[in-house]
Amino acid sequence: MNKLTVKDIDLKGKKIILRADFNVPLDDNQNITDDIRIQAALPTIQYILEQGPAKLILMSHLGRPKGKAVETMRLAPVAKRLQELLGEDVLMASDCVGDAVEKEIAASPARVVLLENLRFHNEETDNDAGFAKKLAALADLYVNDAFGTAHRAHASTEGITQYLTSAAGFLLEKELNYLGQAVSNPARPYVVIMGGAKVSDKILLIENLLTKADAILIGGGMAYTFLKALGKPIGNSLLEEDRVPTAKELMEKAKKAGVNLVLTTDFVVVDGFDKKDTVRIVDEIPDGTESIDIGPKTREEFKKVLSTAKTIVWNGPVGVFEIEPYAQGTKEIAEYLAQLDDATTIVGGGDSAAAAKKFGVAEKMTHISTGGGASLELLEGKELPGIAALTNKDEVNA
Ligand code: AMP
């Protein structure tokens, strides 16, 4: 990576401002129900603290407050949890910018400060230059460790880099190492498992993969638009009618490019989404039924292709994995990936990461991305603004 990382800069005695992703789930009593995002930021936070900075100022968004201070979206529960994990005081600031905040920080003996939710101000998502400058004024150096928002050009991810030397944290670096490698120089064969609900969300990804991947396995709700394009019956299964021509075009391009595009060949169908007792396996989707998972033959075909792969990216569940009788296909694929020893297995964020966790195999994957949207855009070949804006290694005489 040609971007500066925390290891490249002298942090001693400096004020560091760190963009983290503390967008944690909270219950009705403001208790954090899953602190994995806080845990994920700890290596960078602890490393910075070990270097003896004057201050470490942390900032994040939480939820979608849309420019207003929303009581249930305050970051106080995160400050409390951080304090427990770090074993030192964390000052919870009353806001993220302004004179009052500057005074609070200067007056507090705490080394670690957590700014209030950035998205209480619309200027954050508007990437307002004045707001970014105010954030930058709090520190000497900027570190970005929030991969999940790196695809957004916001004041705390992009704007602020105009004013401070900007480095990547360990989490961001790790994401780039695995996903970046898959994008630019994958060990081959490179196989991508695609699923999820919509073709429209994944068109750019498939387009980009046609020049990169050796095989694309298509399951999940998006498969039926492809099958429709082949003239196959799909019953009441998910369909994006307006994308049928695109699906056809993608299949033709795959053929020309020599990419093995593998579609679903048998199905788990039900008479209606809620009629779990009508579940059955079929080779052709009957009228009046809906397919909610890939069938056993398809699972075996997918596994055969995966068995020779050296790099695997999994993006999207191959069935409705949230519902027990519809989850078998996704479960089997997840378990198969978990026991592959010779392949690098990368799980895109969002639903595939949730599925890997649900089936207890998350630990067995080489890398699980912390950013659904960001990992998708990276794999689509797009430049992520939050990463592009970081200082290049050759720009500093460190
Ligand atoms: P996405 O957000 O596009 O990754 O879509 C994930 C969602 O797709 C999950 O909630 C799955 O339940 C859903 N899904 C996967 N396969 C199917 C299917 N065959 N029919 C309907 N929904 C599906």
Coordinates of C-alpha atoms and ligand atoms in Angstrom, one line a residue:
M1 CA 0.0 0.0 0.0
N2 CA 1.4 3.4 -0.9
K3 CA -0.6 5.2 1.7
L4 CA 0.9 6.4 5.0
T5 CA -0.1 4.2 8.0
V6 CA 0.1 4.9 11.7
K7 CA 3.4 3.0 11.8
D8 CA 5.0 5.5 9.5
I9 CA 4.4 8.6 11.6
D10 CA 5.9 9.9 14.9
L11 CA 3.0 10.1 17.3
K12 CA 4.8 11.0 20.5
G13 CA 3.6 14.2 22.1
K14 CA 1.1 14.8 19.2
K15 CA -2.6 15.3 19.2
I16 CA -4.1 12.7 17.0
I17 CA -7.7 12.7 15.7
L18 CA -8.9 9.2 14.7
R19 CA -12.0 8.5 12.6
A20 CA -13.4 5.2 13.8
D21 CA -16.6 3.3 13.1
F22 CA -18.4 3.1 16.4
N23 CA -21.8 2.7 14.8
V24 CA -22.8 0.0 17.3
P25 CA -26.3 -1.5 17.8
L26 CA -28.0 -0.2 21.0
D27 CA -31.1 -1.7 22.8
D28 CA -34.0 0.4 24.2
N29 CA -32.0 1.1 27.4
Q30 CA -28.9 2.4 25.5
N31 CA -26.9 -0.8 26.1
I32 CA -24.5 -1.9 23.4
T33 CA -25.7 -5.3 22.1
D34 CA -22.6 -6.0 20.0
D35 CA -19.3 -4.2 20.6
I36 CA -17.4 -5.9 17.7
R37 CA -16.8 -2.5 16.0
I38 CA -15.3 -1.1 19.1
Q39 CA -13.1 -4.2 19.5
A40 CA -12.0 -3.9 15.9
A41 CA -10.7 -0.4 16.4
L42 CA -8.7 -1.3 19.6
P43 CA -5.4 -2.4 17.9
T44 CA -5.0 1.1 16.4
I45 CA -6.2 2.9 19.5
Q46 CA -3.9 0.9 21.7
Y47 CA -0.9 1.3 19.4
I48 CA -1.4 5.1 19.3
L49 CA -1.7 5.3 23.1
E50 CA 1.6 3.2 23.5
Q51 CA 3.4 5.8 21.4
G52 CA 2.7 8.5 24.1
P53 CA 0.5 11.0 22.3
A54 CA -0.6 14.3 24.0
K55 CA -4.2 13.5 23.1
L56 CA -6.1 10.9 21.2
I57 CA -9.4 12.3 20.0
L58 CA -11.8 9.7 18.6
M59 CA -14.8 10.5 16.4
S60 CA -17.6 8.5 14.8
H61 CA -21.1 8.6 13.6
L62 CA -23.9 6.5 15.1
G63 CA -27.2 5.8 13.3
R64 CA -28.9 8.4 11.0
P65 CA -29.7 11.5 13.1
K66 CA -29.9 13.6 10.0
G67 CA -28.3 16.8 11.3
K68 CA -30.1 16.9 14.7
A69 CA -28.9 15.9 18.2
V70 CA -31.0 12.8 18.8
E71 CA -30.8 11.5 22.4
T72 CA -30.9 7.8 21.5
M73 CA -27.9 8.3 19.1
R74 CA -25.5 9.8 21.6
L75 CA -22.1 8.1 21.8
A76 CA -21.9 8.0 25.7
P77 CA -22.4 4.2 25.8
V78 CA -19.4 3.9 23.5
A79 CA -17.3 6.1 25.7
K80 CA -18.2 3.9 28.7
R81 CA -17.4 0.7 26.9
L82 CA -14.1 2.1 25.6
Q83 CA -13.2 3.2 29.1
E84 CA -13.7 -0.4 30.3
L85 CA -11.7 -1.9 27.5
L86 CA -8.8 0.6 27.7
G87 CA -8.6 0.8 31.4
E88 CA -8.3 4.6 31.3
D89 CA -10.5 7.6 31.4
V90 CA -12.3 8.6 28.3
L91 CA -13.7 12.1 28.2
M92 CA -17.2 12.2 26.4
A93 CA -17.3 15.6 24.7
S94 CA -20.6 17.6 24.6
D95 CA -20.3 18.0 20.8
C96 CA -17.8 17.4 18.0
V97 CA -16.7 20.9 17.1
G98 CA -16.8 24.4 18.7
D99 CA -15.2 26.5 21.4
A100 CA -16.9 24.6 24.2
V101 CA -15.5 21.3 23.0
E102 CA -12.0 22.8 22.6
K103 CA -12.2 24.0 26.2
E104 CA -13.4 20.7 27.5
I105 CA -10.6 18.9 25.8
A106 CA -7.9 21.3 27.1
A107 CA -9.3 21.3 30.6
S108 CA -9.6 17.5 30.9
P109 CA -6.7 15.4 32.2
A110 CA -7.9 12.5 30.1
R111 CA -5.7 11.5 27.2
V112 CA -8.6 9.9 25.3
V113 CA -11.5 12.0 24.2
L114 CA -14.6 10.8 22.3
L115 CA -16.4 13.5 20.3
E116 CA -20.2 13.5 20.1
N117 CA -21.9 11.9 17.0
L118 CA -20.6 13.6 13.9
R119 CA -23.9 13.2 12.1
F120 CA -25.6 15.6 14.6
H121 CA -24.3 18.1 12.0
N122 CA -25.4 18.0 8.4
E123 CA -22.0 19.5 7.5
E124 CA -20.4 16.1 8.2
T125 CA -22.2 14.2 5.3
D126 CA -22.2 17.4 3.2
N127 CA -18.4 17.3 3.4
D128 CA -18.5 21.0 4.4
A129 CA -15.0 22.5 4.3
G130 CA -15.5 24.8 7.3
F131 CA -16.7 21.9 9.5
A132 CA -13.8 19.7 8.3
K133 CA -11.4 22.5 9.2
K134 CA -12.9 22.8 12.7
L135 CA -12.4 19.0 13.2
A136 CA -8.8 19.3 11.9
A137 CA -8.1 22.2 14.3
L138 CA -8.5 19.8 17.3
A139 CA -5.3 17.9 16.3
D140 CA -1.9 17.7 14.7
L141 CA -2.4 14.4 12.8
Y142 CA -5.3 12.5 11.3
V143 CA -5.8 8.7 11.3
N144 CA -8.7 6.9 9.5
D145 CA -9.6 3.5 10.7
A146 CA -13.3 3.5 9.6
F147 CA -13.4 1.3 6.5
G148 CA -17.2 1.1 6.6
T149 CA -17.4 4.8 5.7
A150 CA -14.4 5.0 3.4
H151 CA -16.6 5.0 0.3
R152 CA -18.2 8.2 1.5
A153 CA -16.6 11.6 1.0
H154 CA -17.6 13.1 4.3
A155 CA -15.9 15.8 6.4
S156 CA -14.4 13.3 8.8
T157 CA -13.2 10.9 6.0
E158 CA -12.2 13.2 3.2
G159 CA -12.6 16.9 4.0
I160 CA -10.3 16.7 7.0
T161 CA -7.4 15.3 5.0
Q162 CA -7.0 18.7 3.3
Y163 CA -5.7 20.1 6.5
L164 CA -3.7 17.4 8.2
T165 CA -1.2 14.7 7.4
S166 CA -3.4 11.6 7.1
A167 CA -2.6 8.0 7.8
A168 CA -4.5 4.7 7.7
G169 CA -5.1 2.7 10.9
F170 CA -4.5 -1.0 11.1
L171 CA -8.1 -2.0 10.4
L172 CA -8.2 0.0 7.2
E173 CA -4.8 -1.3 6.2
K174 CA -6.0 -4.9 6.7
E175 CA -9.1 -4.4 4.6
L176 CA -7.0 -2.9 1.8
N177 CA -4.5 -5.7 2.0
Y178 CA -7.1 -8.5 1.6
L179 CA -9.7 -6.8 -0.6
G180 CA -7.1 -4.8 -2.6
Q181 CA -5.2 -8.0 -3.3
A182 CA -8.3 -9.7 -4.6
V183 CA -9.0 -6.7 -6.8
S184 CA -5.5 -6.2 -8.3
N185 CA -3.6 -9.4 -8.1
P186 CA -5.6 -12.4 -6.9
A187 CA -4.1 -15.9 -6.6
R188 CA -5.9 -18.0 -9.2
P189 CA -8.3 -19.5 -9.7
Y190 CA -10.3 -16.5 -8.4
V191 CA -13.9 -17.4 -7.7
V192 CA -16.7 -15.1 -6.5
I193 CA -19.9 -16.3 -4.9
M194 CA -22.7 -13.8 -5.5
G195 CA -26.1 -13.7 -3.8
G196 CA -28.4 -11.3 -2.1
A197 CA -31.7 -9.9 -3.2
K198 CA -31.0 -7.7 -6.2
V199 CA -29.2 -7.9 -9.5
S200 CA -29.4 -4.1 -9.8
D201 CA -27.1 -3.7 -6.8
K202 CA -24.5 -6.0 -8.3
I203 CA -24.3 -5.1 -12.0
L204 CA -21.2 -3.0 -11.6
L205 CA -19.5 -5.7 -9.6
I206 CA -20.3 -8.4 -12.1
E207 CA -19.1 -6.1 -15.0
N208 CA -15.8 -5.6 -13.2
L209 CA -15.4 -9.2 -12.3
L210 CA -15.7 -10.2 -15.9
T211 CA -12.2 -9.0 -16.5
K212 CA -10.8 -10.3 -13.2
A213 CA -12.5 -13.5 -11.9
D214 CA -12.2 -17.0 -13.3
A215 CA -15.7 -18.1 -12.1
I216 CA -18.8 -16.4 -10.7
L217 CA -21.3 -18.5 -8.8
I218 CA -24.8 -16.9 -8.8
G219 CA -27.3 -17.8 -6.1
G220 CA -29.8 -15.9 -4.0
G221 CA -32.6 -13.7 -5.1
M222 CA -30.6 -12.3 -8.0
A223 CA -30.3 -15.6 -9.8
Y224 CA -33.9 -15.7 -11.0
T225 CA -33.5 -12.6 -13.2
F226 CA -30.6 -14.5 -15.0
L227 CA -32.8 -17.6 -15.3
K228 CA -35.6 -15.6 -16.7
A229 CA -33.2 -14.2 -19.3
L230 CA -32.5 -17.8 -20.3
G231 CA -36.2 -18.4 -20.7
K232 CA -36.5 -20.7 -17.6
P233 CA -39.6 -20.8 -15.5
I234 CA -39.2 -18.9 -12.2
G235 CA -42.7 -19.0 -10.7
N236 CA -43.1 -16.2 -8.1
S237 CA -39.4 -16.0 -7.3
L238 CA -37.7 -12.6 -7.0
L239 CA -37.5 -10.9 -10.4
E240 CA -36.2 -7.5 -11.6
E241 CA -38.1 -7.5 -14.9
D242 CA -36.3 -4.4 -16.2
R243 CA -32.9 -6.0 -15.6
V244 CA -33.6 -9.1 -17.7
P245 CA -31.8 -7.6 -20.8
T246 CA -28.8 -6.6 -18.6
A247 CA -28.6 -10.2 -17.2
K248 CA -28.6 -11.5 -20.8
E249 CA -25.9 -9.1 -21.8
L250 CA -23.7 -10.1 -18.7
M251 CA -24.0 -13.8 -19.6
E252 CA -22.9 -13.1 -23.1
K253 CA -20.0 -11.0 -22.0
A254 CA -19.0 -13.7 -19.5
K255 CA -19.0 -16.3 -22.3
K256 CA -16.8 -14.1 -24.5
A257 CA -14.4 -13.3 -21.6
G258 CA -14.1 -17.0 -20.7
V259 CA -15.5 -16.5 -17.2
N260 CA -17.3 -19.5 -15.9
L261 CA -20.7 -18.1 -14.8
V262 CA -22.5 -20.8 -12.8
L263 CA -26.2 -20.4 -12.2
T264 CA -28.6 -22.2 -9.9
T265 CA -29.8 -25.6 -11.4
D266 CA -32.1 -26.8 -8.7
F267 CA -34.2 -25.1 -6.2
V268 CA -35.8 -25.1 -2.7
V269 CA -39.3 -23.8 -3.3
V270 CA -42.4 -23.0 -1.2
D271 CA -46.0 -22.2 -2.1
G272 CA -45.6 -18.9 -0.3
F273 CA -42.9 -17.1 1.6
D274 CA -44.7 -17.9 5.0
K275 CA -45.7 -21.5 4.1
K276 CA -42.6 -23.2 5.6
D277 CA -44.4 -26.6 5.7
T278 CA -44.5 -26.6 1.9
V279 CA -40.7 -26.6 1.4
R280 CA -39.5 -29.0 -1.3
I281 CA -36.6 -29.5 -3.7
V282 CA -37.3 -29.2 -7.5
D283 CA -35.3 -29.1 -10.8
E284 CA -37.7 -26.7 -12.3
I285 CA -39.6 -24.0 -10.4
P286 CA -43.4 -24.8 -10.7
D287 CA -46.0 -22.1 -11.3
G288 CA -47.3 -20.6 -8.1
T289 CA -44.2 -21.4 -6.1
E290 CA -41.3 -19.2 -5.0
S291 CA -37.6 -20.3 -4.8
I292 CA -35.9 -19.3 -1.5
D293 CA -32.6 -21.3 -1.7
I294 CA -30.3 -23.1 -4.0
G295 CA -30.9 -26.9 -4.2
P296 CA -28.5 -29.7 -3.2
K297 CA -27.2 -30.2 -6.8
T298 CA -26.3 -26.6 -7.1
R299 CA -24.6 -26.7 -3.8
E300 CA -22.4 -29.5 -5.0
E301 CA -21.7 -27.7 -8.3
F302 CA -20.7 -24.6 -6.4
K303 CA -18.4 -26.7 -4.1
K304 CA -16.7 -28.3 -7.1
V305 CA -15.7 -25.0 -8.5
L306 CA -14.7 -23.7 -5.0
S307 CA -12.6 -26.8 -4.4
T308 CA -9.9 -25.6 -6.9
A309 CA -10.0 -21.9 -6.0
K310 CA -7.1 -20.0 -4.5
T311 CA -9.0 -16.8 -3.9
I312 CA -12.7 -16.7 -2.9
V313 CA -14.8 -13.7 -2.4
W314 CA -18.3 -14.3 -0.9
N315 CA -20.7 -11.4 -1.5
G316 CA -24.3 -12.1 -0.6
P317 CA -26.3 -15.1 0.9
V318 CA -27.4 -17.7 -1.6
G319 CA -30.8 -18.1 0.0
V320 CA -33.1 -16.6 2.7
F321 CA -30.6 -17.6 5.4
E322 CA -32.4 -15.8 8.2
I323 CA -35.3 -18.3 8.1
E324 CA -34.4 -21.8 9.3
P325 CA -35.9 -24.1 6.6
Y326 CA -34.6 -21.7 3.9
A327 CA -31.0 -21.5 5.2
Q328 CA -29.4 -24.8 4.3
G329 CA -27.8 -23.7 1.0
T330 CA -26.1 -20.7 2.6
K331 CA -25.1 -22.8 5.6
E332 CA -23.5 -25.5 3.5
I333 CA -21.6 -23.0 1.4
A334 CA -20.4 -21.1 4.5
E335 CA -19.3 -24.4 6.1
Y336 CA -17.5 -25.5 2.9
L337 CA -15.5 -22.3 2.7
A338 CA -14.6 -22.6 6.4
Q339 CA -12.8 -25.9 5.8
L340 CA -10.8 -24.9 2.7
D341 CA -7.2 -24.7 3.7
D342 CA -5.5 -23.7 0.5
A343 CA -7.7 -20.7 -0.4
T344 CA -7.8 -17.2 0.8
T345 CA -11.5 -16.7 1.8
I346 CA -12.8 -13.1 1.9
V347 CA -16.3 -12.4 3.1
G348 CA -17.9 -9.1 2.1
G349 CA -19.5 -7.2 4.9
G350 CA -23.2 -7.0 5.6
D351 CA -25.4 -10.1 5.1
S352 CA -22.6 -12.6 4.2
A353 CA -20.7 -11.6 7.3
A354 CA -23.9 -12.0 9.3
A355 CA -24.4 -15.5 7.7
A356 CA -20.8 -16.6 8.5
K357 CA -21.4 -15.5 12.1
K358 CA -24.8 -17.2 12.3
F359 CA -23.4 -20.5 11.2
G360 CA -20.4 -20.3 13.5
V361 CA -17.7 -20.2 10.9
A362 CA -16.6 -16.5 11.0
E363 CA -13.3 -17.4 12.7
K364 CA -12.4 -19.8 10.0
M365 CA -12.5 -17.3 7.2
T366 CA -9.2 -15.5 6.2
H367 CA -10.9 -12.1 6.3
I368 CA -14.4 -10.8 7.1
S369 CA -14.8 -7.2 5.9
T370 CA -16.2 -4.6 8.3
G371 CA -17.8 -2.6 5.5
G372 CA -20.6 -3.9 3.2
G373 CA -20.9 -0.9 0.9
A374 CA -17.2 0.0 1.0
S375 CA -16.1 -3.6 0.2
L376 CA -18.6 -3.8 -2.7
E377 CA -17.3 -0.5 -4.2
L378 CA -13.7 -1.6 -3.8
L379 CA -14.5 -4.9 -5.6
E380 CA -16.3 -2.9 -8.3
G381 CA -12.9 -1.3 -9.0
K382 CA -13.9 2.1 -7.6
E383 CA -11.6 4.4 -5.8
L384 CA -12.8 5.0 -2.2
P385 CA -12.6 8.7 -1.4
G386 CA -11.6 8.1 2.3
I387 CA -8.6 6.1 1.1
A388 CA -7.6 8.1 -1.9
A389 CA -7.4 11.2 0.3
L390 CA -4.9 9.7 2.7
T391 CA -1.3 11.0 2.4
N392 CA 0.9 9.1 0.1
K393 CA 4.1 7.6 1.5
D394 CA 6.3 9.4 -0.9
E395 CA 4.6 12.8 0.0
V396 CA 6.4 12.9 3.4
N397 CA 10.0 12.8 4.3
A398 CA 9.4 10.7 7.4
Ligands
AMP1 P1 -28.5 -8.1 -0.2 O1 -28.9 -7.0 0.8 O2 -28.8 -7.7 -1.6 O3 -27.2 -8.7 0.1 O4 -29.6 -9.2 0.0 C1 -29.6 -10.0 1.2 C2 -31.0 -10.6 1.3 O5 -31.3 -11.4 0.2 C3 -31.1 -11.5 2.5 O6 -31.9 -10.9 3.5 C4 -31.7 -12.8 2.0 O7 -32.8 -13.3 2.8 C5 -32.2 -12.4 0.6 N1 -32.3 -13.5 -0.3 C6 -31.4 -14.4 -0.6 N2 -31.9 -15.3 -1.5 C7 -33.2 -15.0 -1.7 C8 -34.2 -15.6 -2.4 N3 -34.0 -16.7 -3.2 N4 -35.4 -15.0 -2.4 C9 -35.6 -13.9 -1.7 N5 -34.7 -13.3 -1.0 C10 -33.5 -13.8 -1.0

